[in-house]
Amino acid sequence: MVILGIETSCDETAASIISGGSIRSNVIASQAVHETFGGVVPELASRAHHKTIWQTVKQALDEASLQPKDVDAIAVTQGPGLMGSLLVGLSFAKGLAISFNKPLIGVNHIDAHMYANFIEHDEVYPFVALIVSGGHTRLVYVDNLFSHKLLGDTRDDAAGEAFDKIGKILGLPYPAGPQVDERSKNGDPKFHDFPRSMIKKGLDFSFSGLKTSVLYYTQEMGDEYVNNHLDDICASVSAAITDVLTAKLKRAVQQTGVKHVMLAGGVSANSMLRKKMDLLSQRMHLTLMIPSVQYCTDNAAMIAKTGELKAREGLFDSLEIKPFARLQSVF
Ligand code: KG4
Ligand code: ZN
């Protein structure tokens, strides 16, 4: 089976081909236009998707030496994400589906982050997934394909959002997550003891207190001190975020008794988180799945993979499907 995956939920226009379980192409056009604004500007994002989508899809097909007629189904992100951006991808996919008489598959972006793990790992159930992206931080129990139970969710900022907002406070350019990660590698994680909110309680997350704490800390210490100790502060922030994420995953494993865990979403590219998860799984004798970095942050290979899994189950959609900005009942 050959599936074309299309992703336009935020600021990456992406297209990918999966064929018989192997990724044949994975093209990502990132939108540099937002950098000057310190965050994604929705209207600019949809315009940029509109400009690049055909070129991106064409490149994904070319790299796989295919034409649209060779594809068995078209999988496209239906939500959650920016409404204007989702509309560009979904409308394009519908047009292609009509023109070439191909079935359409709407894909939940958050599901896709999780199922990206099955690009490189064998399918195995049940598992607990820690999904950590720019917009979501969730713990999900999955007992079978597309059978999900939400165990924990963020009460305020998502983990990626916390990395980005704190990085901005520290003067780092958007998106700050990867830069905080890089700087942390040269810093001391014990330099400052930032709060680990709700670490001892339940499976929900809260990161807005940490953000406020960093803001007050930088105001108290002053710009010069912060700049001189930036690596140490970044490492201490990363330690606070990753300690909470690790502790919650551990609790979810204890509560569910699973033997398999997975990380998913942009923040799963974080090196400190990867190390801590590795250690945790060794100690608890768990198998740990983490996508390689190219499949952690937004990409279309994960959409193609989830499309393939849906097609296998006969889960095709009508051309009437609409985009959704927020997560619905899928979990
Ligand atoms: O999953 P993703 O690509 O997009 C969403 O669906 O939101 O996640 C993007 C988030 C951003 O907040 C970005 O700063 C964060 O993932 N991120 C990282 C790293 N790489 C990406 N955060 C910490 N360390 C990283 N290495
Ligand atoms: Zn994402």
mmCIF file of C-alpha atoms and ligand atoms in Angstrom:
data_model
loop_
_atom_site.group_PDB
_atom_site.id
_atom_site.type_symbol
_atom_site.label_atom_id
_atom_site.label_comp_id
_atom_site.label_asym_id
_atom_site.label_seq_id
_atom_site.Cartn_x
_atom_site.Cartn_y
_atom_site.Cartn_z
ATOM 1 C CA MET A 1 0.000 0.000 0.000
ATOM 2 C CA VAL A 2 1.258 3.480 -0.933
ATOM 3 C CA ILE A 3 0.060 6.427 1.159
ATOM 4 C CA LEU A 4 0.730 10.122 0.606
ATOM 5 C CA GLY A 5 0.762 12.061 3.903
ATOM 6 C CA ILE A 6 0.233 15.822 4.086
ATOM 7 C CA GLU A 7 0.798 17.978 7.191
ATOM 8 C CA THR A 8 -0.028 21.691 7.505
ATOM 9 C CA SER A 9 -1.284 22.102 11.090
ATOM 10 C CA CYS A 10 1.153 24.818 12.161
ATOM 11 C CA ASP A 11 4.212 26.358 10.520
ATOM 12 C CA GLU A 12 5.654 23.434 8.562
ATOM 13 C CA THR A 13 4.356 22.447 5.133
ATOM 14 C CA ALA A 14 5.216 18.766 4.873
ATOM 15 C CA ALA A 15 4.571 15.794 2.605
ATOM 16 C CA SER A 16 5.711 12.188 2.746
ATOM 17 C CA ILE A 17 5.269 8.872 1.000
ATOM 18 C CA ILE A 18 5.103 5.580 2.865
ATOM 19 C CA SER A 19 5.103 2.378 0.871
ATOM 20 C CA GLY A 20 4.749 -1.076 2.438
ATOM 21 C CA GLY A 21 5.746 0.355 5.831
ATOM 22 C CA SER A 22 8.877 2.157 4.579
ATOM 23 C CA ILE A 23 9.232 5.907 4.362
ATOM 24 C CA ARG A 24 10.195 6.691 0.767
ATOM 25 C CA SER A 25 10.281 10.493 1.129
ATOM 26 C CA ASN A 26 9.846 13.016 3.940
ATOM 27 C CA VAL A 27 9.847 16.638 2.769
ATOM 28 C CA ILE A 28 9.504 19.566 5.185
ATOM 29 C CA ALA A 29 9.309 23.230 4.191
ATOM 30 C CA SER A 30 9.707 25.306 7.370
ATOM 31 C CA GLN A 31 8.344 28.844 7.411
ATOM 32 C CA ALA A 32 11.069 31.334 8.348
ATOM 33 C CA VAL A 33 8.569 34.215 8.081
ATOM 34 C CA HIS A 34 7.574 33.901 11.780
ATOM 35 C CA GLU A 35 11.056 34.323 13.277
ATOM 36 C CA THR A 36 10.886 38.114 13.391
ATOM 37 C CA PHE A 37 7.604 37.927 15.347
ATOM 38 C CA GLY A 38 8.858 35.556 18.063
ATOM 39 C CA GLY A 39 5.993 33.122 17.386
ATOM 40 C CA VAL A 40 3.725 31.760 14.664
ATOM 41 C CA VAL A 41 1.449 34.337 12.988
ATOM 42 C CA PRO A 42 -1.597 32.287 11.840
ATOM 43 C CA GLU A 43 -2.478 34.344 8.743
ATOM 44 C CA LEU A 44 1.117 34.311 7.496
ATOM 45 C CA ALA A 45 1.262 30.563 8.126
ATOM 46 C CA SER A 46 -1.759 29.786 5.944
ATOM 47 C CA ARG A 47 -0.466 32.012 3.142
ATOM 48 C CA ALA A 48 2.924 30.301 3.239
ATOM 49 C CA HIS A 49 1.254 26.835 3.164
ATOM 50 C CA HIS A 50 -0.760 27.930 0.166
ATOM 51 C CA LYS A 51 2.400 28.999 -1.655
ATOM 52 C CA THR A 52 4.461 25.882 -0.969
ATOM 53 C CA ILE A 53 2.020 22.977 -0.716
ATOM 54 C CA TRP A 54 2.018 21.804 -4.328
ATOM 55 C CA GLN A 55 5.798 22.102 -4.600
ATOM 56 C CA THR A 56 6.222 20.135 -1.336
ATOM 57 C CA VAL A 57 3.834 17.347 -2.363
ATOM 58 C CA LYS A 58 5.422 17.188 -5.839
ATOM 59 C CA GLN A 59 8.879 16.835 -4.285
ATOM 60 C CA ALA A 60 7.677 14.019 -1.986
ATOM 61 C CA LEU A 61 6.225 12.184 -5.004
ATOM 62 C CA ASP A 62 9.335 12.821 -7.145
ATOM 63 C CA GLU A 63 11.709 11.559 -4.448
ATOM 64 C CA ALA A 64 9.681 8.344 -4.289
ATOM 65 C CA SER A 65 9.604 8.195 -8.128
ATOM 66 C CA LEU A 66 5.799 8.232 -8.073
ATOM 67 C CA GLN A 67 2.937 10.168 -9.621
ATOM 68 C CA PRO A 68 -0.376 10.972 -7.900
ATOM 69 C CA LYS A 69 -2.068 8.103 -9.775
ATOM 70 C CA ASP A 70 0.289 5.582 -8.082
ATOM 71 C CA VAL A 71 -0.899 6.489 -4.595
ATOM 72 C CA ASP A 72 -3.521 4.251 -2.897
ATOM 73 C CA ALA A 73 -4.828 6.857 -0.419
ATOM 74 C CA ILE A 74 -4.225 10.430 0.718
ATOM 75 C CA ALA A 75 -3.804 11.016 4.449
ATOM 76 C CA VAL A 76 -3.971 14.572 5.740
ATOM 77 C CA THR A 77 -3.887 16.274 9.135
ATOM 78 C CA GLN A 78 -7.444 17.168 10.130
ATOM 79 C CA GLY A 79 -6.554 18.763 13.495
ATOM 80 C CA PRO A 80 -5.727 20.003 16.037
ATOM 81 C CA GLY A 81 -3.902 23.069 14.778
ATOM 82 C CA LEU A 82 -4.386 26.501 13.247
ATOM 83 C CA MET A 83 -7.698 26.579 11.401
ATOM 84 C CA GLY A 84 -6.427 28.491 8.337
ATOM 85 C CA SER A 85 -3.377 26.253 8.003
ATOM 86 C CA LEU A 86 -5.403 23.049 8.390
ATOM 87 C CA LEU A 87 -7.860 24.292 5.749
ATOM 88 C CA VAL A 88 -5.084 24.694 3.174
ATOM 89 C CA GLY A 89 -3.835 21.116 3.654
ATOM 90 C CA LEU A 90 -7.273 19.535 3.875
ATOM 91 C CA SER A 91 -8.643 21.402 0.830
ATOM 92 C CA PHE A 92 -5.551 20.496 -1.177
ATOM 93 C CA ALA A 93 -5.850 16.824 -0.172
ATOM 94 C CA LYS A 94 -9.551 16.784 -1.071
ATOM 95 C CA GLY A 95 -8.799 18.320 -4.481
ATOM 96 C CA LEU A 96 -6.151 15.685 -5.142
ATOM 97 C CA ALA A 97 -8.487 12.903 -3.950
ATOM 98 C CA ILE A 98 -11.248 14.089 -6.302
ATOM 99 C CA SER A 99 -8.921 14.605 -9.286
ATOM 100 C CA PHE A 100 -7.285 11.185 -9.030
ATOM 101 C CA ASN A 101 -10.238 9.324 -7.527
ATOM 102 C CA LYS A 102 -8.339 8.317 -4.382
ATOM 103 C CA PRO A 103 -9.716 7.687 -0.874
ATOM 104 C CA LEU A 104 -9.133 10.341 1.781
ATOM 105 C CA ILE A 105 -7.986 9.727 5.373
ATOM 106 C CA GLY A 106 -8.243 12.458 8.016
ATOM 107 C CA VAL A 107 -5.512 12.103 10.645
ATOM 108 C CA ASN A 108 -5.380 13.411 14.198
ATOM 109 C CA HIS A 109 -2.019 15.194 14.550
ATOM 110 C CA ILE A 110 -1.565 14.083 18.172
ATOM 111 C CA ASP A 111 -2.290 10.426 17.319
ATOM 112 C CA ALA A 112 0.224 10.759 14.513
ATOM 113 C CA HIS A 113 2.997 11.975 16.843
ATOM 114 C CA MET A 114 2.437 8.808 18.855
ATOM 115 C CA TYR A 115 2.165 6.370 15.936
ATOM 116 C CA ALA A 116 5.340 7.886 14.446
ATOM 117 C CA ASN A 117 7.044 5.426 16.787
ATOM 118 C CA PHE A 118 5.800 2.549 14.621
ATOM 119 C CA ILE A 119 7.810 3.824 11.654
ATOM 120 C CA GLU A 120 10.930 2.401 13.300
ATOM 121 C CA HIS A 121 9.565 0.106 16.039
ATOM 122 C CA ASP A 122 7.335 -2.961 15.818
ATOM 123 C CA GLU A 123 3.732 -2.419 16.837
ATOM 124 C CA VAL A 124 3.182 -3.539 20.413
ATOM 125 C CA TYR A 125 0.316 -3.089 22.912
ATOM 126 C CA PRO A 126 -0.540 -2.056 25.546
ATOM 127 C CA PHE A 127 1.721 0.945 26.080
ATOM 128 C CA VAL A 128 1.740 4.319 27.794
ATOM 129 C CA ALA A 129 2.693 7.288 25.637
ATOM 130 C CA LEU A 130 4.025 10.588 26.899
ATOM 131 C CA ILE A 131 3.107 13.085 24.201
ATOM 132 C CA VAL A 132 5.032 16.327 24.613
ATOM 133 C CA SER A 133 4.608 18.909 21.878
ATOM 134 C CA GLY A 134 4.263 22.665 21.546
ATOM 135 C CA GLY A 135 0.535 22.564 22.275
ATOM 136 C CA HIS A 136 -0.001 19.372 24.279
ATOM 137 C CA THR A 137 1.407 17.422 27.207
ATOM 138 C CA ARG A 138 -0.518 14.234 27.762
ATOM 139 C CA LEU A 139 -0.159 10.745 29.133
ATOM 140 C CA VAL A 140 -2.178 8.220 27.180
ATOM 141 C CA TYR A 141 -2.818 4.524 27.776
ATOM 142 C CA VAL A 142 -3.192 2.626 24.504
ATOM 143 C CA ASP A 143 -4.430 -0.957 24.721
ATOM 144 C CA ASN A 144 -4.862 -1.407 20.987
ATOM 145 C CA LEU A 145 -4.630 0.495 17.711
ATOM 146 C CA PHE A 146 -6.754 3.689 18.042
ATOM 147 C CA SER A 147 -8.047 2.598 21.459
ATOM 148 C CA HIS A 148 -6.813 5.368 23.770
ATOM 149 C CA LYS A 149 -7.483 6.365 27.371
ATOM 150 C CA LEU A 150 -6.329 9.784 28.546
ATOM 151 C CA LEU A 151 -4.461 9.440 31.865
ATOM 152 C CA GLY A 152 -3.134 12.972 32.337
ATOM 153 C CA ASP A 153 -3.213 16.330 30.618
ATOM 154 C CA THR A 154 -1.723 19.772 31.047
ATOM 155 C CA ARG A 155 -3.645 22.231 33.205
ATOM 156 C CA ASP A 156 -1.979 25.255 31.562
ATOM 157 C CA ASP A 157 1.155 25.495 29.391
ATOM 158 C CA ALA A 158 2.362 22.471 27.429
ATOM 159 C CA ALA A 159 5.971 21.326 27.905
ATOM 160 C CA GLY A 160 7.096 22.709 24.526
ATOM 161 C CA GLU A 161 5.283 25.958 25.228
ATOM 162 C CA ALA A 162 7.120 26.167 28.565
ATOM 163 C CA PHE A 163 10.491 25.664 26.826
ATOM 164 C CA ASP A 164 9.588 28.320 24.222
ATOM 165 C CA LYS A 165 8.194 30.921 26.651
ATOM 166 C CA ILE A 166 11.021 30.492 29.158
ATOM 167 C CA GLY A 167 13.574 30.658 26.337
ATOM 168 C CA LYS A 168 11.969 33.924 25.239
ATOM 169 C CA ILE A 169 12.290 35.301 28.791
ATOM 170 C CA LEU A 170 15.972 34.313 28.623
ATOM 171 C CA GLY A 171 16.363 36.198 25.337
ATOM 172 C CA LEU A 172 16.562 33.182 23.020
ATOM 173 C CA PRO A 173 14.915 33.306 19.565
ATOM 174 C CA TYR A 174 11.728 31.368 18.704
ATOM 175 C CA PRO A 175 11.280 28.393 18.860
ATOM 176 C CA ALA A 176 13.532 28.341 21.895
ATOM 177 C CA GLY A 177 13.124 24.655 22.871
ATOM 178 C CA PRO A 178 16.031 23.291 20.804
ATOM 179 C CA GLN A 179 18.291 26.191 21.895
ATOM 180 C CA VAL A 180 17.534 25.690 25.583
ATOM 181 C CA ASP A 181 18.401 22.025 24.960
ATOM 182 C CA GLU A 182 21.746 22.873 23.283
ATOM 183 C CA ARG A 183 22.748 25.331 26.018
ATOM 184 C CA SER A 184 21.753 22.859 28.743
ATOM 185 C CA LYS A 185 24.431 20.452 27.490
ATOM 186 C CA ASN A 186 27.129 22.884 28.744
ATOM 187 C CA GLY A 187 25.345 23.891 31.963
ATOM 188 C CA ASP A 188 24.853 22.647 35.512
ATOM 189 C CA PRO A 189 21.312 21.280 36.055
ATOM 190 C CA LYS A 190 21.692 21.869 39.811
ATOM 191 C CA PHE A 191 22.700 25.544 39.402
ATOM 192 C CA HIS A 192 19.268 26.792 40.520
ATOM 193 C CA ASP A 193 16.389 24.834 42.040
ATOM 194 C CA PHE A 194 13.347 25.822 39.968
ATOM 195 C CA PRO A 195 9.918 24.492 41.072
ATOM 196 C CA ARG A 196 8.723 21.043 39.958
ATOM 197 C CA SER A 197 4.975 21.734 40.014
ATOM 198 C CA MET A 198 2.644 18.877 40.949
ATOM 199 C CA ILE A 199 5.512 16.380 40.793
ATOM 200 C CA LYS A 200 4.128 14.373 43.716
ATOM 201 C CA LYS A 201 0.472 14.597 42.695
ATOM 202 C CA GLY A 202 -1.498 12.697 40.057
ATOM 203 C CA LEU A 203 -0.848 12.526 36.334
ATOM 204 C CA ASP A 204 -1.774 16.049 35.229
ATOM 205 C CA PHE A 205 0.889 18.628 34.417
ATOM 206 C CA SER A 206 1.349 22.334 35.119
ATOM 207 C CA PHE A 207 4.238 24.410 33.794
ATOM 208 C CA SER A 208 3.024 27.994 34.103
ATOM 209 C CA GLY A 209 4.376 28.291 37.690
ATOM 210 C CA LEU A 210 7.846 27.409 36.429
ATOM 211 C CA LYS A 211 7.599 30.109 33.765
ATOM 212 C CA THR A 212 6.645 32.725 36.384
ATOM 213 C CA SER A 213 9.427 31.548 38.652
ATOM 214 C CA VAL A 214 12.010 31.987 35.861
ATOM 215 C CA LEU A 215 10.606 35.443 35.105
ATOM 216 C CA TYR A 216 10.964 36.587 38.742
ATOM 217 C CA TYR A 217 14.411 35.004 38.979
ATOM 218 C CA THR A 218 15.699 36.837 35.886
ATOM 219 C CA GLN A 219 14.219 40.130 37.116
ATOM 220 C CA GLU A 220 15.890 39.680 40.487
ATOM 221 C CA MET A 221 19.299 38.664 39.111
ATOM 222 C CA GLY A 222 19.488 41.165 36.230
ATOM 223 C CA ASP A 223 20.422 40.802 32.544
ATOM 224 C CA GLU A 224 24.187 40.652 32.982
ATOM 225 C CA TYR A 225 24.027 37.807 35.525
ATOM 226 C CA VAL A 226 21.521 35.907 33.391
ATOM 227 C CA ASN A 227 23.666 36.251 30.260
ATOM 228 C CA ASN A 228 26.797 35.156 32.119
ATOM 229 C CA HIS A 229 25.044 32.044 33.476
ATOM 230 C CA LEU A 230 22.738 31.280 30.577
ATOM 231 C CA ASP A 231 23.908 27.687 30.082
ATOM 232 C CA ASP A 232 23.455 26.887 33.787
ATOM 233 C CA ILE A 233 20.006 28.499 33.921
ATOM 234 C CA CYS A 234 18.928 26.609 30.778
ATOM 235 C CA ALA A 235 20.183 23.342 32.290
ATOM 236 C CA SER A 236 18.297 24.042 35.543
ATOM 237 C CA VAL A 237 15.080 24.802 33.617
ATOM 238 C CA SER A 238 15.475 21.635 31.516
ATOM 239 C CA ALA A 239 16.068 19.639 34.708
ATOM 240 C CA ALA A 240 12.845 20.969 36.263
ATOM 241 C CA ILE A 241 10.728 20.177 33.178
ATOM 242 C CA THR A 242 12.239 16.757 32.510
ATOM 243 C CA ASP A 243 12.083 15.711 36.198
ATOM 244 C CA VAL A 244 8.327 16.309 36.186
ATOM 245 C CA LEU A 245 7.815 14.496 32.872
ATOM 246 C CA THR A 246 9.857 11.503 34.042
ATOM 247 C CA ALA A 247 8.139 11.288 37.438
ATOM 248 C CA LYS A 248 4.680 11.340 35.844
ATOM 249 C CA LEU A 249 5.543 8.689 33.278
ATOM 250 C CA LYS A 250 6.892 6.513 36.105
ATOM 251 C CA ARG A 251 3.619 6.931 38.027
ATOM 252 C CA ALA A 252 1.571 6.090 34.919
ATOM 253 C CA VAL A 253 3.590 2.893 34.452
ATOM 254 C CA GLN A 254 3.060 1.928 38.102
ATOM 255 C CA GLN A 255 -0.684 2.546 37.784
ATOM 256 C CA THR A 256 -1.201 0.659 34.527
ATOM 257 C CA GLY A 257 1.445 -2.076 34.823
ATOM 258 C CA VAL A 258 2.531 -1.662 31.178
ATOM 259 C CA LYS A 259 5.870 -2.977 29.972
ATOM 260 C CA HIS A 260 6.163 -0.653 26.970
ATOM 261 C CA VAL A 261 6.396 3.135 26.978
ATOM 262 C CA MET A 262 6.836 5.709 24.250
ATOM 263 C CA LEU A 263 7.789 9.328 23.889
ATOM 264 C CA ALA A 264 6.224 11.459 21.167
ATOM 265 C CA GLY A 265 6.057 15.064 19.950
ATOM 266 C CA GLY A 266 8.616 17.810 19.446
ATOM 267 C CA VAL A 267 9.931 17.808 23.019
ATOM 268 C CA SER A 268 10.859 14.122 22.710
ATOM 269 C CA ALA A 269 13.837 15.442 20.714
ATOM 270 C CA ASN A 270 15.132 16.884 24.006
ATOM 271 C CA SER A 271 18.421 15.248 24.971
ATOM 272 C CA MET A 272 17.991 15.481 28.764
ATOM 273 C CA LEU A 273 14.504 13.961 28.527
ATOM 274 C CA ARG A 274 15.785 11.139 26.322
ATOM 275 C CA LYS A 275 18.550 10.331 28.832
ATOM 276 C CA LYS A 276 16.193 10.340 31.824
ATOM 277 C CA MET A 277 13.643 8.170 30.004
ATOM 278 C CA ASP A 278 16.398 5.754 29.065
ATOM 279 C CA LEU A 279 17.475 5.443 32.700
ATOM 280 C CA LEU A 280 13.897 5.063 33.916
ATOM 281 C CA SER A 281 13.173 2.278 31.459
ATOM 282 C CA GLN A 282 16.367 0.438 32.378
ATOM 283 C CA ARG A 283 15.489 0.643 36.079
ATOM 284 C CA MET A 284 11.875 -0.452 35.533
ATOM 285 C CA HIS A 285 12.730 -3.046 32.843
ATOM 286 C CA LEU A 286 10.573 -1.321 30.246
ATOM 287 C CA THR A 287 10.998 -1.193 26.493
ATOM 288 C CA LEU A 288 11.218 2.435 25.462
ATOM 289 C CA MET A 289 10.234 3.718 22.033
ATOM 290 C CA ILE A 290 11.364 7.183 20.921
ATOM 291 C CA PRO A 291 11.146 8.310 17.299
ATOM 292 C CA SER A 292 14.378 9.441 15.658
ATOM 293 C CA VAL A 293 14.606 13.235 15.770
ATOM 294 C CA GLN A 294 13.265 13.784 12.218
ATOM 295 C CA TYR A 295 9.989 12.071 13.261
ATOM 296 C CA CYS A 296 9.692 13.851 16.655
ATOM 297 C CA THR A 297 9.020 17.399 15.500
ATOM 298 C CA ASP A 298 6.233 18.104 13.005
ATOM 299 C CA ASN A 299 6.591 16.025 9.849
ATOM 300 C CA ALA A 300 4.386 14.293 7.295
ATOM 301 C CA ALA A 301 5.929 10.823 7.658
ATOM 302 C CA MET A 302 3.940 10.446 10.881
ATOM 303 C CA ILE A 303 0.760 11.419 8.988
ATOM 304 C CA ALA A 304 1.544 8.911 6.235
ATOM 305 C CA LYS A 305 2.261 6.199 8.845
ATOM 306 C CA THR A 306 -1.003 6.827 10.728
ATOM 307 C CA GLY A 307 -2.805 6.934 7.365
ATOM 308 C CA GLU A 308 -1.341 3.530 6.562
ATOM 309 C CA LEU A 309 -2.551 2.114 9.900
ATOM 310 C CA LYS A 310 -6.026 3.585 9.309
ATOM 311 C CA ALA A 311 -6.164 2.244 5.744
ATOM 312 C CA ARG A 312 -5.223 -1.203 7.073
ATOM 313 C CA GLU A 313 -8.299 -1.032 9.313
ATOM 314 C CA GLY A 314 -10.498 0.309 6.488
ATOM 315 C CA LEU A 315 -10.871 3.666 8.248
ATOM 316 C CA PHE A 316 -11.372 5.984 5.257
ATOM 317 C CA ASP A 317 -13.180 9.316 5.394
ATOM 318 C CA SER A 318 -15.702 11.120 3.241
ATOM 319 C CA LEU A 319 -14.858 14.291 1.346
ATOM 320 C CA GLU A 320 -17.165 16.118 3.784
ATOM 321 C CA ILE A 321 -14.713 16.005 6.719
ATOM 322 C CA LYS A 322 -13.890 19.357 8.284
ATOM 323 C CA PRO A 323 -10.765 20.555 10.082
ATOM 324 C CA PHE A 324 -10.853 20.920 13.863
ATOM 325 C CA ALA A 325 -8.719 23.397 15.804
ATOM 326 C CA ARG A 326 -8.862 21.626 19.171
ATOM 327 C CA LEU A 327 -8.661 18.011 20.230
ATOM 328 C CA GLN A 328 -11.984 16.240 20.035
ATOM 329 C CA SER A 329 -13.244 12.944 21.324
ATOM 330 C CA VAL A 330 -10.504 10.942 19.602
ATOM 331 C CA PHE A 331 -8.761 10.325 22.894
HETATM 332 O O1 KG4 B 1 5.420 18.445 18.011
HETATM 333 P P1 KG4 B 1 5.936 19.770 17.579
HETATM 334 O O2 KG4 B 1 6.940 19.807 16.471
HETATM 335 O O3 KG4 B 1 4.781 20.730 17.179
HETATM 336 C C1 KG4 B 1 3.533 20.721 17.794
HETATM 337 O O4 KG4 B 1 2.720 19.848 17.436
HETATM 338 O O5 KG4 B 1 3.369 21.552 18.710
HETATM 339 O O6 KG4 B 1 6.544 20.431 18.875
HETATM 340 C C2 KG4 B 1 7.142 21.672 18.825
HETATM 341 C C3 KG4 B 1 7.688 21.975 20.202
HETATM 342 C C4 KG4 B 1 8.190 23.412 20.310
HETATM 343 O O7 KG4 B 1 7.674 23.956 21.495
HETATM 344 C C5 KG4 B 1 9.706 23.244 20.373
HETATM 345 O O8 KG4 B 1 10.367 24.249 21.093
HETATM 346 C C6 KG4 B 1 9.806 21.904 21.075
HETATM 347 O O9 KG4 B 1 8.789 21.124 20.496
HETATM 348 N N1 KG4 B 1 11.114 21.261 20.871
HETATM 349 C C7 KG4 B 1 12.007 21.049 21.851
HETATM 350 C C8 KG4 B 1 13.135 20.448 21.248
HETATM 351 N N2 KG4 B 1 12.880 20.314 19.909
HETATM 352 C C9 KG4 B 1 11.638 20.821 19.700
HETATM 353 N N3 KG4 B 1 11.952 21.316 23.166
HETATM 354 C C10 KG4 B 1 13.021 20.977 23.903
HETATM 355 N N4 KG4 B 1 14.124 20.405 23.395
HETATM 356 C C11 KG4 B 1 14.231 20.124 22.082
HETATM 357 N N5 KG4 B 1 15.331 19.542 21.593
HETATM 358 ZN ZN ZN B 2 3.118 18.448 16.360
#
